[in-house]
mmCIF file of C-alpha atoms in Angstrom:
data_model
loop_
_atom_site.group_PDB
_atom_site.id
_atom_site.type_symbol
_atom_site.label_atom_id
_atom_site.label_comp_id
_atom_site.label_asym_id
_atom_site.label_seq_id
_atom_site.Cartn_x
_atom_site.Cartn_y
_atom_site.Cartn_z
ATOM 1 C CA UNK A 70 -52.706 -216.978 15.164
ATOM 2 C CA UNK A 71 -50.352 -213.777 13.939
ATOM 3 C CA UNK A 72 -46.843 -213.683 12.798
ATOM 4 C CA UNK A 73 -44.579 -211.767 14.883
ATOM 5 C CA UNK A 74 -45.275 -208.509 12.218
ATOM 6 C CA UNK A 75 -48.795 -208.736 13.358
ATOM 7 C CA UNK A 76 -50.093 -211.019 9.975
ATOM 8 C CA UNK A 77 -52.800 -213.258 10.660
ATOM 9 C CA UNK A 78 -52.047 -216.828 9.381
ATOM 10 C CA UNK A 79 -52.943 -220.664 9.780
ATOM 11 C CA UNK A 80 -50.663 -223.129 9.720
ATOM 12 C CA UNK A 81 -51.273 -226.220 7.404
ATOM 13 C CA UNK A 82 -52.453 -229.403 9.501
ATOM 14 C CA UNK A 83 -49.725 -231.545 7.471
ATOM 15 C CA UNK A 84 -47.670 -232.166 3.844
ATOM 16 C CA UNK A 85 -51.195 -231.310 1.887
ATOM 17 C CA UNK A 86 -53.480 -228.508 2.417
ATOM 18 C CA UNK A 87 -56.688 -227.785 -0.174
ATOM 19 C CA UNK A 88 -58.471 -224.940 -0.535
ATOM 20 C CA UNK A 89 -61.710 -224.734 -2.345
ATOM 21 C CA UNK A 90 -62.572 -221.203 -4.536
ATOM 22 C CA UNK A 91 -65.375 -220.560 -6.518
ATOM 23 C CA UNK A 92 -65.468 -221.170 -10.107
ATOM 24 C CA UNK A 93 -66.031 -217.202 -11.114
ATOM 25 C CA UNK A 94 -62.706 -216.336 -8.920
ATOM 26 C CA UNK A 95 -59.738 -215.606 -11.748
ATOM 27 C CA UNK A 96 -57.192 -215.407 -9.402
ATOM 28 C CA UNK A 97 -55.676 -216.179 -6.147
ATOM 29 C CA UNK A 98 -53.213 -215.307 -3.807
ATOM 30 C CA UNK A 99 -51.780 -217.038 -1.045
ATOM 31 C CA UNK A 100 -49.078 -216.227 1.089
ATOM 32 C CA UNK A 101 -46.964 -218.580 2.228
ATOM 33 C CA UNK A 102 -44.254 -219.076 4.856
ATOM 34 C CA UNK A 103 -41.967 -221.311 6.283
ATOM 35 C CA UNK A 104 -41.008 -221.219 10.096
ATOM 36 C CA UNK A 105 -37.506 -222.492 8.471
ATOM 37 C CA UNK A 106 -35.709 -220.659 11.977
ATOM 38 C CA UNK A 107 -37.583 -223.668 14.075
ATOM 39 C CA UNK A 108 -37.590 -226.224 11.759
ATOM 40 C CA UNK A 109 -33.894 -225.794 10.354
ATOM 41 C CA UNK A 110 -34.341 -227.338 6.755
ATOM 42 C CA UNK A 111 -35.949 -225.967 3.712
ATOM 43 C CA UNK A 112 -39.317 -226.347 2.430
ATOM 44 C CA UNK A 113 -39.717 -227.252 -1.218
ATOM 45 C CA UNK A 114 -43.817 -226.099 -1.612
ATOM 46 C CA UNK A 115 -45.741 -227.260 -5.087
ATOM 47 C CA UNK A 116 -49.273 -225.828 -5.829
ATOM 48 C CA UNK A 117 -51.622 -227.772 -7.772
ATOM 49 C CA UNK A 118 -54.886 -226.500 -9.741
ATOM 50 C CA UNK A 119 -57.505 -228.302 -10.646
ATOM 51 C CA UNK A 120 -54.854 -231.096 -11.181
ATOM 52 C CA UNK A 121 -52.147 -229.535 -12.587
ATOM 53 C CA UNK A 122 -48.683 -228.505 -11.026
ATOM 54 C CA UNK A 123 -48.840 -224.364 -11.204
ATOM 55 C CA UNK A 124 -46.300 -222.881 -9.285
ATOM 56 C CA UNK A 125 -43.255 -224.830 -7.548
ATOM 57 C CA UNK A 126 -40.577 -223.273 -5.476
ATOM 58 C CA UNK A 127 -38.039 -224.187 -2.614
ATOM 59 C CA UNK A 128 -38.465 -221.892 0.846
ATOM 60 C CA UNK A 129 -34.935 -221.275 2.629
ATOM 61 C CA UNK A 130 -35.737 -218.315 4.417
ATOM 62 C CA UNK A 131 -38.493 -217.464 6.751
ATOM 63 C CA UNK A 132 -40.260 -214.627 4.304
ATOM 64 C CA UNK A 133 -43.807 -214.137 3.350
ATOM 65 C CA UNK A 134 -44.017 -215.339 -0.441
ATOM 66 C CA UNK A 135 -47.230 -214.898 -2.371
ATOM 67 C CA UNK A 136 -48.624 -217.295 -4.750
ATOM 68 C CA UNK A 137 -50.561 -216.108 -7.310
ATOM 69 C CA UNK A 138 -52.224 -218.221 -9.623
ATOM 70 C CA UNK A 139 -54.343 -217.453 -12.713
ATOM 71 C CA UNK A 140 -57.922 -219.712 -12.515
ATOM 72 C CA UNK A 141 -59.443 -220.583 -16.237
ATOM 73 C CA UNK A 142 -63.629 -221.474 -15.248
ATOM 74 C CA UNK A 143 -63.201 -223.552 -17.744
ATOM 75 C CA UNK A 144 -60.704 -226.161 -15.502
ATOM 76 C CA UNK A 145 -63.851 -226.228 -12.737
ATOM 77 C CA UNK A 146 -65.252 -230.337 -12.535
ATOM 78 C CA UNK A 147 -69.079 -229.729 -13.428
ATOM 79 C CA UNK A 148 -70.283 -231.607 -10.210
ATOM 80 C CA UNK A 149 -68.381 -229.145 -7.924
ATOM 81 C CA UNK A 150 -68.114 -225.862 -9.757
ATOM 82 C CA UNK A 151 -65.072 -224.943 -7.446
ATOM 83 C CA UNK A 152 -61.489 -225.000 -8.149
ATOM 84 C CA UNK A 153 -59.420 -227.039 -5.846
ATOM 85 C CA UNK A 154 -56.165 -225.604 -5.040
ATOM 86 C CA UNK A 155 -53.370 -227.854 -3.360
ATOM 87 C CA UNK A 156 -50.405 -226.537 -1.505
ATOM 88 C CA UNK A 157 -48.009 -229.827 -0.866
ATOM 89 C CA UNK A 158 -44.770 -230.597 0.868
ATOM 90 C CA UNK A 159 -42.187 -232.944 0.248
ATOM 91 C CA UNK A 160 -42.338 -233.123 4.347
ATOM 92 C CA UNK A 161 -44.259 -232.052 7.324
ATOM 93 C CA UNK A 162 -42.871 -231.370 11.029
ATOM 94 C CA UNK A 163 -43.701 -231.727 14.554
ATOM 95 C CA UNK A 164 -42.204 -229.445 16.873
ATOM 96 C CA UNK A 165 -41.612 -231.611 19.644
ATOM 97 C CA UNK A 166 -39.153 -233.815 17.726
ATOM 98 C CA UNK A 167 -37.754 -230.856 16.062
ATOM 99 C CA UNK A 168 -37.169 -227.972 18.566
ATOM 100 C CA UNK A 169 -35.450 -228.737 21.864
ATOM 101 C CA UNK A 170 -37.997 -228.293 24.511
ATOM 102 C CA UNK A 171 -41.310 -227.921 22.969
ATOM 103 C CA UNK A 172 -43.812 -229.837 23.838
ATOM 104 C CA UNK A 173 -45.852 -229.407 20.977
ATOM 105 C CA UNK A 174 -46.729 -232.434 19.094
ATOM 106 C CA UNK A 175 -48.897 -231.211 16.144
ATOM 107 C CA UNK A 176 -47.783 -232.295 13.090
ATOM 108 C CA UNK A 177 -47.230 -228.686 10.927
ATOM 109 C CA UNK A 178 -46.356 -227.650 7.154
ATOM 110 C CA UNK A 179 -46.309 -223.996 6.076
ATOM 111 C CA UNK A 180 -48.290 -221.019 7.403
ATOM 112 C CA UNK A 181 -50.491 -219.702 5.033
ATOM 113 C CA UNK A 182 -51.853 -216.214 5.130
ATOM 114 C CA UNK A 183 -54.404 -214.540 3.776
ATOM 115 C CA UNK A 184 -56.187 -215.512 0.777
ATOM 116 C CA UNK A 185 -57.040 -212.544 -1.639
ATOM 117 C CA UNK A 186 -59.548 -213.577 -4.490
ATOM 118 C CA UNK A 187 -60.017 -211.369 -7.681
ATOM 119 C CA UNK A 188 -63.475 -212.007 -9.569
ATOM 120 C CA UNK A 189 -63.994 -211.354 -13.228
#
């Protein structure tokens, strides 16, 4: 799917999305966005690394955001050698119960854009 500005995004499936990157990635971006003009209520968005709360901010407006987190290889679990990065809302919609009209009845959080990675 595309934004309106032509920006390729997915929308998260729910309140939690994970992403996996590898262990030799030492940083991340991801833009985030919250259809707040169909939905009508903010989003408050935490991101979680590798188990601990990193970045944690309260969407009111329907702009892209980045996210940019700084990844220590160190924080990687030995059996998976990946970090696991967590986006999570407070709340999830579906559009069916929230927009007059749709018929849409997935259940949706943010959209999320694309993910730029920076190595060593």
């Amino acid at each position: 799917e595309a934004s309106p500005d032509g920006i390729p995004l997915r929308w998260m499936s729910g309140a939690v999305s994970e992403i996996y990157v590898r262990r030799d990635i030492r940083q991340v971006t991801i833009p985030i966005r919250h259809e707040i003009g169909a939905f009508r209520e903010p989003a408050r968005v935490r991101a979680v690394v590798d188990g601990h709360l990193v970045h944690e901010a309260v969407l009111t407006d329907g702009a892209w955001r980045p996210v940019t987190i700084a990844l220590r290889p160190s924080a990687t679990p030995a059996i998976s050698r990946m970090h696991r990065v967590q986006l999570l809302l407070d709340r999830a919609w579906v559009p069916a119960t929230v927009i007059p009209g749709s018929t849409d009845p997935r259940t949706l959080g943010l959209q999320i854009g694309q993910i730029i990675t920076a190595a060593r």
